[in-house]
Every structure is written in C-alpha cells, then in structure tokens.
PDB file of C-alpha atoms and ligand atoms in Angstrom:
ATOM      1  CA  MET D  28     250.860 106.559 124.895  1.00  0.00           C
ATOM      2  CA  THR D  29     253.870 104.921 123.055  1.00  0.00           C
ATOM      3  CA  THR D  30     254.731 103.315 119.597  1.00  0.00           C
ATOM      4  CA  SER D  31     257.240 100.794 119.072  1.00  0.00           C
ATOM      5  CA  THR D  32     258.451  98.402 116.163  1.00  0.00           C
ATOM      6  CA  ALA D  33     256.248  97.005 113.976  1.00  0.00           C
ATOM      7  CA  PRO D  34     254.124  93.322 115.489  1.00  0.00           C
ATOM      8  CA  THR D  35     255.056  90.491 113.350  1.00  0.00           C
ATOM      9  CA  ALA D  36     252.347  90.614 110.982  1.00  0.00           C
ATOM     10  CA  GLY D  37     250.970  87.136 110.446  1.00  0.00           C
ATOM     11  CA  ALA D  38     253.928  85.202 111.508  1.00  0.00           C
ATOM     12  CA  THR D  39     252.308  83.543 114.047  1.00  0.00           C
ATOM     13  CA  SER D  40     249.239  82.411 112.040  1.00  0.00           C
ATOM     14  CA  THR D  41     248.663  82.270 108.752  1.00  0.00           C
ATOM     15  CA  VAL D  42     244.164  83.561 109.486  1.00  0.00           C
ATOM     16  CA  LEU D  43     243.738  86.655 108.662  1.00  0.00           C
ATOM     17  CA  PRO D  44     241.678  89.199 110.196  1.00  0.00           C
ATOM     18  CA  VAL D  45     240.612  90.587 107.320  1.00  0.00           C
ATOM     19  CA  GLU D  46     240.286  88.660 103.687  1.00  0.00           C
ATOM     20  CA  ALA D  47     238.172  89.550 100.964  1.00  0.00           C
ATOM     21  CA  GLU D  48     237.759  88.492  97.561  1.00  0.00           C
ATOM     22  CA  GLY D  49     235.692  89.004  94.626  1.00  0.00           C
ATOM     23  CA  LEU D  50     233.074  91.665  95.952  1.00  0.00           C
ATOM     24  CA  SER D  51     230.812  93.030  94.018  1.00  0.00           C
ATOM     25  CA  LEU D  52     228.005  94.864  95.064  1.00  0.00           C
ATOM     26  CA  THR D  53     224.907  96.915  92.675  1.00  0.00           C
ATOM     27  CA  PHE D  54     221.894  98.936  93.577  1.00  0.00           C
ATOM     28  CA  HIS D  55     219.151  99.580  91.370  1.00  0.00           C
ATOM     29  CA  SER D  56     216.456 101.940  91.252  1.00  0.00           C
ATOM     30  CA  THR D  57     213.754 102.241  88.913  1.00  0.00           C
ATOM     31  CA  ASP D  58     215.940 103.714  86.232  1.00  0.00           C
ATOM     32  CA  THR D  59     219.291 103.450  87.007  1.00  0.00           C
ATOM     33  CA  THR D  60     221.871 100.769  88.042  1.00  0.00           C
ATOM     34  CA  VAL D  61     224.801 101.774  90.040  1.00  0.00           C
ATOM     35  CA  VAL D  62     227.767  99.172  90.636  1.00  0.00           C
ATOM     36  CA  ALA D  63     229.170 100.803  93.528  1.00  0.00           C
ATOM     37  CA  VAL D  64     231.187  97.625  94.426  1.00  0.00           C
ATOM     38  CA  ASP D  65     232.230  96.046  91.638  1.00  0.00           C
ATOM     39  CA  ASP D  66     234.903  92.873  91.957  1.00  0.00           C
ATOM     40  CA  VAL D  67     236.560  93.934  94.939  1.00  0.00           C
ATOM     41  CA  SER D  68     239.855  91.502  96.697  1.00  0.00           C
ATOM     42  CA  LEU D  69     241.954  92.771  99.699  1.00  0.00           C
ATOM     43  CA  SER D  70     243.666  91.155 102.295  1.00  0.00           C
ATOM     44  CA  VAL D  71     244.982  92.862 105.712  1.00  0.00           C
ATOM     45  CA  GLY D  72     247.269  92.013 107.924  1.00  0.00           C
ATOM     46  CA  ARG D  73     247.326  91.571 111.719  1.00  0.00           C
ATOM     47  CA  GLY D  74     247.801  94.969 113.464  1.00  0.00           C
ATOM     48  CA  GLN D  75     248.545  96.293 109.857  1.00  0.00           C
ATOM     49  CA  ILE D  76     246.134  99.976 109.473  1.00  0.00           C
ATOM     50  CA  ALA D  77     244.917  99.701 105.774  1.00  0.00           C
ATOM     51  CA  VAL D  78     244.103 103.152 104.610  1.00  0.00           C
ATOM     52  CA  ILE D  79     241.195 103.363 101.597  1.00  0.00           C
ATOM     53  CA  VAL D  80     241.424 106.770 100.015  1.00  0.00           C
ATOM     54  CA  GLY D  81     239.035 107.747  96.395  1.00  0.00           C
ATOM     55  CA  PRO D  82     236.263 110.058  95.692  1.00  0.00           C
ATOM     56  CA  SER D  83     233.065 111.056  96.743  1.00  0.00           C
ATOM     57  CA  GLY D  84     231.098 108.703  95.691  1.00  0.00           C
ATOM     58  CA  SER D  85     233.794 105.481  94.688  1.00  0.00           C
ATOM     59  CA  GLY D  86     232.042 103.127  96.798  1.00  0.00           C
ATOM     60  CA  LYS D  87     233.769 103.145  99.911  1.00  0.00           C
ATOM     61  CA  SER D  88     230.658 103.375 102.381  1.00  0.00           C
ATOM     62  CA  SER D  89     229.593 100.463 100.514  1.00  0.00           C
ATOM     63  CA  LEU D  90     232.859  98.532 100.519  1.00  0.00           C
ATOM     64  CA  LEU D  91     233.158  99.134 104.531  1.00  0.00           C
ATOM     65  CA  GLN D  92     230.063  98.327 104.833  1.00  0.00           C
ATOM     66  CA  LEU D  93     230.182  94.553 103.737  1.00  0.00           C
ATOM     67  CA  LEU D  94     233.787  94.212 105.123  1.00  0.00           C
ATOM     68  CA  ALA D  95     231.595  94.213 108.583  1.00  0.00           C
ATOM     69  CA  GLY D  96     229.121  92.812 107.522  1.00  0.00           C
ATOM     70  CA  LEU D  97     226.297  95.480 107.980  1.00  0.00           C
ATOM     71  CA  ASP D  98     225.603  95.046 104.048  1.00  0.00           C
ATOM     72  CA  THR D  99     225.589  91.625 102.505  1.00  0.00           C
ATOM     73  CA  PRO D 100     227.863  91.432  98.845  1.00  0.00           C
ATOM     74  CA  ASP D 101     225.931  90.225  95.359  1.00  0.00           C
ATOM     75  CA  ARG D 102     228.597  88.024  95.245  1.00  0.00           C
ATOM     76  CA  GLY D 103     231.911  87.760  96.620  1.00  0.00           C
ATOM     77  CA  SER D 104     233.467  86.594  99.897  1.00  0.00           C
ATOM     78  CA  VAL D 105     234.624  88.254 103.894  1.00  0.00           C
ATOM     79  CA  ARG D 106     236.632  86.328 105.868  1.00  0.00           C
ATOM     80  CA  ILE D 107     236.885  87.557 109.401  1.00  0.00           C
ATOM     81  CA  GLY D 108     239.648  86.189 111.305  1.00  0.00           C
ATOM     82  CA  GLY D 109     238.807  83.058 109.255  1.00  0.00           C
ATOM     83  CA  THR D 110     234.919  83.221 109.326  1.00  0.00           C
ATOM     84  CA  GLU D 111     233.316  84.065 106.282  1.00  0.00           C
ATOM     85  CA  LEU D 112     230.262  86.364 106.981  1.00  0.00           C
ATOM     86  CA  THR D 113     228.425  85.844 103.910  1.00  0.00           C
ATOM     87  CA  THR D 114     226.880  82.821 105.145  1.00  0.00           C
ATOM     88  CA  LEU D 115     226.560  83.439 108.722  1.00  0.00           C
ATOM     89  CA  ARG D 116     222.963  83.224 110.263  1.00  0.00           C
ATOM     90  CA  ASP D 117     222.247  86.402 111.206  1.00  0.00           C
ATOM     91  CA  ARG D 118     222.398  85.986 114.923  1.00  0.00           C
ATOM     92  CA  ALA D 119     225.625  84.448 114.827  1.00  0.00           C
ATOM     93  CA  LEU D 120     226.762  87.648 112.661  1.00  0.00           C
ATOM     94  CA  THR D 121     225.327  90.216 114.966  1.00  0.00           C
ATOM     95  CA  ALA D 122     227.171  88.109 117.653  1.00  0.00           C
ATOM     96  CA  LEU D 123     229.912  88.297 115.540  1.00  0.00           C
ATOM     97  CA  ARG D 124     229.625  92.272 115.093  1.00  0.00           C
ATOM     98  CA  ARG D 125     229.498  92.955 118.702  1.00  0.00           C
ATOM     99  CA  THR D 126     232.599  91.612 119.779  1.00  0.00           C
ATOM    100  CA  ARG D 127     235.289  90.995 116.902  1.00  0.00           C
ATOM    101  CA  ILE D 128     234.171  93.485 114.584  1.00  0.00           C
ATOM    102  CA  GLY D 129     234.860  98.060 115.839  1.00  0.00           C
ATOM    103  CA  PHE D 130     232.751 100.426 113.660  1.00  0.00           C
ATOM    104  CA  VAL D 131     233.136 104.119 113.423  1.00  0.00           C
ATOM    105  CA  PHE D 132     229.891 105.513 110.754  1.00  0.00           C
ATOM    106  CA  GLN D 133     230.856 108.432 109.136  1.00  0.00           C
ATOM    107  CA  ALA D 134     227.682 110.146 110.949  1.00  0.00           C
ATOM    108  CA  PHE D 135     227.955 108.470 114.345  1.00  0.00           C
ATOM    109  CA  HIS D 136     225.105 106.717 114.790  1.00  0.00           C
ATOM    110  CA  LEU D 137     224.901 107.601 118.474  1.00  0.00           C
ATOM    111  CA  LEU D 138     221.451 107.143 120.092  1.00  0.00           C
ATOM    112  CA  PRO D 139     220.745 110.428 121.520  1.00  0.00           C
ATOM    113  CA  THR D 140     218.444 109.363 124.222  1.00  0.00           C
ATOM    114  CA  MET D 141     221.706 108.164 125.592  1.00  0.00           C
ATOM    115  CA  THR D 142     224.431 109.359 127.851  1.00  0.00           C
ATOM    116  CA  ALA D 143     228.249 109.838 126.669  1.00  0.00           C
ATOM    117  CA  ARG D 144     228.720 106.460 128.372  1.00  0.00           C
ATOM    118  CA  GLN D 145     226.101 104.784 128.284  1.00  0.00           C
ATOM    119  CA  ASN D 146     226.115 104.588 124.323  1.00  0.00           C
ATOM    120  CA  ILE D 147     230.030 104.012 124.632  1.00  0.00           C
ATOM    121  CA  VAL D 148     228.873 100.427 126.629  1.00  0.00           C
ATOM    122  CA  LEU D 149     225.925  99.508 124.840  1.00  0.00           C
ATOM    123  CA  PRO D 150     227.614  97.094 122.195  1.00  0.00           C
ATOM    124  CA  MET D 151     229.399  95.168 125.428  1.00  0.00           C
ATOM    125  CA  ARG D 152     226.024  95.369 127.177  1.00  0.00           C
ATOM    126  CA  LEU D 153     224.297  93.911 124.514  1.00  0.00           C
ATOM    127  CA  ALA D 154     226.768  91.435 123.701  1.00  0.00           C
ATOM    128  CA  GLY D 155     226.030  90.505 127.726  1.00  0.00           C
ATOM    129  CA  THR D 156     230.407  91.145 128.451  1.00  0.00           C
ATOM    130  CA  PRO D 157     231.434  92.371 131.562  1.00  0.00           C
ATOM    131  CA  VAL D 158     232.258  96.005 131.044  1.00  0.00           C
ATOM    132  CA  ASN D 159     235.131  97.500 132.800  1.00  0.00           C
ATOM    133  CA  GLU D 160     234.599 101.270 134.153  1.00  0.00           C
ATOM    134  CA  HIS D 161     238.177 101.781 134.578  1.00  0.00           C
ATOM    135  CA  ASP D 162     238.973 100.930 130.457  1.00  0.00           C
ATOM    136  CA  VAL D 163     235.919 103.226 129.612  1.00  0.00           C
ATOM    137  CA  ASP D 164     237.977 106.099 131.433  1.00  0.00           C
ATOM    138  CA  ASP D 165     241.164 104.762 130.167  1.00  0.00           C
ATOM    139  CA  LEU D 166     240.016 105.749 126.305  1.00  0.00           C
ATOM    140  CA  ALA D 167     238.199 108.298 127.148  1.00  0.00           C
ATOM    141  CA  ARG D 168     241.108 110.141 128.745  1.00  0.00           C
ATOM    142  CA  MET D 169     243.655 109.404 125.899  1.00  0.00           C
ATOM    143  CA  LEU D 170     240.828 111.187 123.322  1.00  0.00           C
ATOM    144  CA  GLY D 171     240.312 114.150 124.969  1.00  0.00           C
ATOM    145  CA  ILE D 172     236.407 113.318 126.263  1.00  0.00           C
ATOM    146  CA  SER D 173     236.649 112.607 130.279  1.00  0.00           C
ATOM    147  CA  ASN D 174     234.602 116.199 131.174  1.00  0.00           C
ATOM    148  CA  ARG D 175     232.107 114.734 128.482  1.00  0.00           C
ATOM    149  CA  LEU D 176     231.233 110.820 129.812  1.00  0.00           C
ATOM    150  CA  ASP D 177     227.657 112.065 131.181  1.00  0.00           C
ATOM    151  CA  HIS D 178     226.454 114.477 128.331  1.00  0.00           C
ATOM    152  CA  LEU D 179     224.140 113.485 126.156  1.00  0.00           C
ATOM    153  CA  PRO D 180     225.030 113.420 122.248  1.00  0.00           C
ATOM    154  CA  GLY D 181     222.683 116.826 121.482  1.00  0.00           C
ATOM    155  CA  GLN D 182     224.878 118.361 124.010  1.00  0.00           C
ATOM    156  CA  LEU D 183     228.063 117.336 122.623  1.00  0.00           C
ATOM    157  CA  SER D 184     230.517 119.272 119.480  1.00  0.00           C
ATOM    158  CA  GLY D 185     230.958 117.279 116.713  1.00  0.00           C
ATOM    159  CA  GLY D 186     233.835 116.698 117.750  1.00  0.00           C
ATOM    160  CA  GLN D 187     233.335 115.011 120.295  1.00  0.00           C
ATOM    161  CA  GLN D 188     230.359 112.938 119.014  1.00  0.00           C
ATOM    162  CA  GLN D 189     233.067 111.667 116.830  1.00  0.00           C
ATOM    163  CA  ARG D 190     235.094 110.755 119.579  1.00  0.00           C
ATOM    164  CA  VAL D 191     232.626 108.912 121.677  1.00  0.00           C
ATOM    165  CA  ALA D 192     231.743 106.534 118.141  1.00  0.00           C
ATOM    166  CA  ILE D 193     235.145 106.010 118.289  1.00  0.00           C
ATOM    167  CA  ALA D 194     235.259 105.042 122.124  1.00  0.00           C
ATOM    168  CA  ARG D 195     232.213 103.065 121.574  1.00  0.00           C
ATOM    169  CA  ALA D 196     233.940 100.485 118.403  1.00  0.00           C
ATOM    170  CA  LEU D 197     237.282 100.304 120.573  1.00  0.00           C
ATOM    171  CA  LEU D 198     236.341  99.396 124.437  1.00  0.00           C
ATOM    172  CA  PRO D 199     235.376  96.013 123.229  1.00  0.00           C
ATOM    173  CA  GLN D 200     239.158  95.565 122.048  1.00  0.00           C
ATOM    174  CA  PRO D 201     237.967  94.316 118.504  1.00  0.00           C
ATOM    175  CA  GLU D 202     240.273  91.905 116.281  1.00  0.00           C
ATOM    176  CA  VAL D 203     238.914  94.373 113.269  1.00  0.00           C
ATOM    177  CA  ILE D 204     238.180  98.528 113.473  1.00  0.00           C
ATOM    178  CA  PHE D 205     236.751  99.119 110.237  1.00  0.00           C
ATOM    179  CA  ALA D 206     236.437 103.503 110.710  1.00  0.00           C
ATOM    180  CA  ASP D 207     234.409 105.593 107.422  1.00  0.00           C
ATOM    181  CA  GLU D 208     236.129 109.031 108.070  1.00  0.00           C
ATOM    182  CA  PRO D 209     237.319 109.037 111.306  1.00  0.00           C
ATOM    183  CA  THR D 210     238.565 112.401 111.381  1.00  0.00           C
ATOM    184  CA  GLY D 211     236.061 114.054 109.634  1.00  0.00           C
ATOM    185  CA  ALA D 212     234.943 115.935 112.470  1.00  0.00           C
ATOM    186  CA  LEU D 213     238.094 116.825 114.478  1.00  0.00           C
ATOM    187  CA  ASP D 214     240.253 119.674 114.538  1.00  0.00           C
ATOM    188  CA  ALA D 215     244.275 119.145 113.855  1.00  0.00           C
ATOM    189  CA  GLU D 216     244.223 118.596 117.534  1.00  0.00           C
ATOM    190  CA  SER D 217     242.290 115.390 118.468  1.00  0.00           C
ATOM    191  CA  GLY D 218     243.269 114.453 115.264  1.00  0.00           C
ATOM    192  CA  GLY D 219     246.586 113.478 116.208  1.00  0.00           C
ATOM    193  CA  GLU D 220     245.785 112.251 119.403  1.00  0.00           C
ATOM    194  CA  LEU D 221     243.950 109.796 117.352  1.00  0.00           C
ATOM    195  CA  LEU D 222     246.969 109.188 114.839  1.00  0.00           C
ATOM    196  CA  ASP D 223     248.355 107.988 118.127  1.00  0.00           C
ATOM    197  CA  MET D 224     246.018 105.994 119.683  1.00  0.00           C
ATOM    198  CA  ILE D 225     245.143 103.860 116.236  1.00  0.00           C
ATOM    199  CA  ARG D 226     249.207 103.337 116.269  1.00  0.00           C
ATOM    200  CA  TRP D 227     249.253 101.931 119.463  1.00  0.00           C
ATOM    201  CA  ALA D 228     246.199  99.803 118.998  1.00  0.00           C
ATOM    202  CA  ALA D 229     247.320  98.259 115.869  1.00  0.00           C
ATOM    203  CA  ARG D 230     251.639  97.874 117.468  1.00  0.00           C
ATOM    204  CA  GLU D 231     250.760  97.222 120.890  1.00  0.00           C
ATOM    205  CA  ARG D 232     247.411  95.206 120.671  1.00  0.00           C
ATOM    206  CA  GLY D 233     248.205  94.044 117.486  1.00  0.00           C
ATOM    207  CA  GLN D 234     244.670  95.454 116.069  1.00  0.00           C
ATOM    208  CA  THR D 235     243.759  96.231 112.745  1.00  0.00           C
ATOM    209  CA  PHE D 236     242.471  98.901 111.178  1.00  0.00           C
ATOM    210  CA  VAL D 237     240.710  99.863 107.674  1.00  0.00           C
ATOM    211  CA  ILE D 238     239.496 103.176 107.502  1.00  0.00           C
ATOM    212  CA  VAL D 239     238.928 105.046 105.033  1.00  0.00           C
ATOM    213  CA  THR D 240     239.749 108.933 104.421  1.00  0.00           C
ATOM    214  CA  HIS D 241     240.165 112.492 103.258  1.00  0.00           C
ATOM    215  CA  ASP D 242     242.781 112.758 105.384  1.00  0.00           C
ATOM    216  CA  GLU D 243     246.433 112.515 104.491  1.00  0.00           C
ATOM    217  CA  LYS D 244     247.448 112.190 107.664  1.00  0.00           C
ATOM    218  CA  VAL D 245     245.900 109.134 108.331  1.00  0.00           C
ATOM    219  CA  ALA D 246     246.733 107.826 104.832  1.00  0.00           C
ATOM    220  CA  ALA D 247     250.341 108.763 105.700  1.00  0.00           C
ATOM    221  CA  MET D 248     250.715 106.166 108.838  1.00  0.00           C
ATOM    222  CA  ALA D 249     249.296 103.530 106.377  1.00  0.00           C
ATOM    223  CA  ASP D 250     250.428 100.195 106.354  1.00  0.00           C
ATOM    224  CA  LEU D 251     249.239  98.920 103.195  1.00  0.00           C
ATOM    225  CA  GLN D 252     246.836 101.990 100.837  1.00  0.00           C
ATOM    226  CA  PHE D 253     244.271 101.193  98.508  1.00  0.00           C
ATOM    227  CA  ARG D 254     242.484 103.806  96.315  1.00  0.00           C
ATOM    228  CA  MET D 255     238.909 103.011  95.111  1.00  0.00           C
ATOM    229  CA  ASP D 256     237.649 105.060  92.245  1.00  0.00           C
ATOM    230  CA  SER D 257     234.309 104.087  90.467  1.00  0.00           C
ATOM    231  CA  GLY D 258     234.267 100.797  92.712  1.00  0.00           C
ATOM    232  CA  VAL D 259     237.598  99.498  92.043  1.00  0.00           C
ATOM    233  CA  LEU D 260     239.981  99.022  94.412  1.00  0.00           C
ATOM    234  CA  ARG D 261     243.598  99.923  93.459  1.00  0.00           C
ATOM    235  CA  ARG D 262     246.492  99.030  95.402  1.00  0.00           C
ATOM    236  CA  GLU D 263     248.612 102.338  96.203  1.00  0.00           C
ATOM    237  CA  ARG D 264     251.229 101.144  98.407  1.00  0.00           C
TER     238      ARG D 264
HETATM  239  P1  ADP K   8     231.888 106.773  98.725  1.00  0.00           P
HETATM  240  O1  ADP K   8     231.532 105.914 100.886  1.00  0.00           O
HETATM  241  O2  ADP K   8     232.918 106.308  98.671  1.00  0.00           O
HETATM  242  O3  ADP K   8     230.954 108.212  98.454  1.00  0.00           O
HETATM  243  P2  ADP K   8     229.026 104.836  98.607  1.00  0.00           P
HETATM  244  O4  ADP K   8     229.902 103.818  99.009  1.00  0.00           O
HETATM  245  O5  ADP K   8     228.824 105.776  99.503  1.00  0.00           O
HETATM  246  O6  ADP K   8     230.781 105.928  98.036  1.00  0.00           O
HETATM  247  O7  ADP K   8     228.314 105.258  96.863  1.00  0.00           O
HETATM  248  C1  ADP K   8     228.720 104.169  96.258  1.00  0.00           C
HETATM  249  C2  ADP K   8     227.555 104.347  95.243  1.00  0.00           C
HETATM  250  O8  ADP K   8     226.765 103.666  95.615  1.00  0.00           O
HETATM  251  C3  ADP K   8     227.292 105.708  94.508  1.00  0.00           C
HETATM  252  O9  ADP K   8     227.241 106.373  93.730  1.00  0.00           O
HETATM  253  C4  ADP K   8     225.500 105.937  95.248  1.00  0.00           C
HETATM  254  O10 ADP K   8     225.129 107.353  95.321  1.00  0.00           O
HETATM  255  C5  ADP K   8     225.111 104.771  95.222  1.00  0.00           C
HETATM  256  N1  ADP K   8     224.767 104.613  96.896  1.00  0.00           N
HETATM  257  C6  ADP K   8     225.207 104.286  97.996  1.00  0.00           C
HETATM  258  N2  ADP K   8     224.157 103.526  98.382  1.00  0.00           N
HETATM  259  C7  ADP K   8     223.357 103.466  98.321  1.00  0.00           C
HETATM  260  C8  ADP K   8     222.389 102.826  98.663  1.00  0.00           C
HETATM  261  N3  ADP K   8     221.579 102.925  99.308  1.00  0.00           N
HETATM  262  N4  ADP K   8     220.762 102.486  97.446  1.00  0.00           N
HETATM  263  C9  ADP K   8     221.004 103.404  96.306  1.00  0.00           C
HETATM  264  N5  ADP K   8     222.617 103.723  95.759  1.00  0.00           N
HETATM  265  C10 ADP K   8     223.611 103.551  96.617  1.00  0.00           C
HETATM  266 MG1   MG K   9     231.242 107.748 102.055  1.00  0.00          MG
END
C-alpha cells in the first residue's frame, strides 16, 4: 500500500460526490423536541476525506444517516454524485445505496448467522453484482482478518467485527464511504492500518470519505474538518 500525491479533486467534473444543502432533522416525542440536525450544508470533493467531530448527542450520526439516504430530512437536499436522494423512490434509493455508497455503522450491524465472508459480500449479492473473491481476500489481508473469514460475528472480537464491517462497505468500491466511529473498537495498530487504507483508497481510487470520529489520528488526516454542536455544523479547516 502506498500513499501518493493528492488527486485533482473536482478538476475533471463539477459534479460533487457529496453535496448537502439546508438539511434539518427534528425528533419529536410526547414532551420534547430535539433538533438533531439544524440547517446543515456541506460539500465534499472527489477523493477528499472529510471528518466530523463533536460531543456525544450533537447530531453526528443523524447527519451521516441523512447523507447516506438511511433517513429522510424534514428539509433540505442531499446529492450523491449529482443524484438527489430525498426525492428518490425506495427501490432506486436502495439500489443506489448498495452500489454507490458504503456505510460503516457504529454498531457494525453484521448478520449473526452469516460468516464474516458472507457478511462482506452480502450487499453485492443483494445488488446482483458479481463478486470477485480475490477482492475479498485482498481487503481481508489489508485489514488483517484473513484468518477470520469463516467465523461468525459472535466468534470475533469487537475490533475484528469492525474490520468486517469496513470490508463490507469497501468491497463494492463505492464512490462515497460514510463511517461512524470506524476506529472506535480498534487497537492502535489496526487503527493505523485502517487509516493507511483510507488514505490509499482516497488518493489512488478517488473514493470520498465522510467520517465521524473522536480519534485525533483520524481527524489529523482529514482534508476537511467539521465540528458539530447541537445540530449545527461548522467548518474548522
Ligand atoms: P451523536 O451521533 O453526535 O452522538 P445523534 O445523531 O445520535 O448524536 O443524536 C443527536 C440527538 O438526536 C440526540 O439528542 C439524540 O438523543 C437524538 N436522537 C437521535 N436519534 C433519535 C431517535 N431515533 N429518536 C429520538 N431522538 C433521537
Ligand atoms: Mg453517534
């Protein structure tokens, strides 16, 4: 794995991988209203790594779900590679999510009755896309889980489960990968390997990353850094 010079982000095209405008999401319960995402706009260019930091409860996960089309905003627009998500029908949205978006959930969301390998290939199988098993093996090697592919999630450590979830998100080579605390369960060594891999995927493949993190090492490698506070997103650098 190598890291090289920065890509010519956005130079060949004006269509941005991630473009959101005026996103808002409010949760209502009987006696309270929480504005989880408050009029958020952001753009991320091709091959860029954007990082969102901020205190617990500030709306980071909610924003990531909106950007990935896993939840629908009350107001605002999200475009992934120029496609507006908020008005897509369910089936088209599902298809787009399976092929053009990778999502690494904070809680991994692996299926407990499937092996690591079966979990990794599942989105591509569901999308009807042929799976190259060599790609699975390469990813597993880079993530240090080659000897765990036939195990069930319950037989894996938290860090290994997290790396399976990351492999699942990366395998289809999506344009955009959203990751919620992707190093949260990793020790320093596997966390470092993951960061190398993310940098490589961004630089060499032009994949775009939006990462929610508390990890200073992740924040340090970002091209764009945002801070979220009470639902409001502010650009830091
Ligand atoms: P973060 O990821 O920064 O910790 P979240 O996006 O998970 O923040 O949550 C932002 C706010 O929205 C919090 O106050 C949280 O309690 C609230 N919230 C998140 N999801 C829900 C939900 N499904 N129903 C009600 N409130 C929610
Ligand atoms: Mg969260």
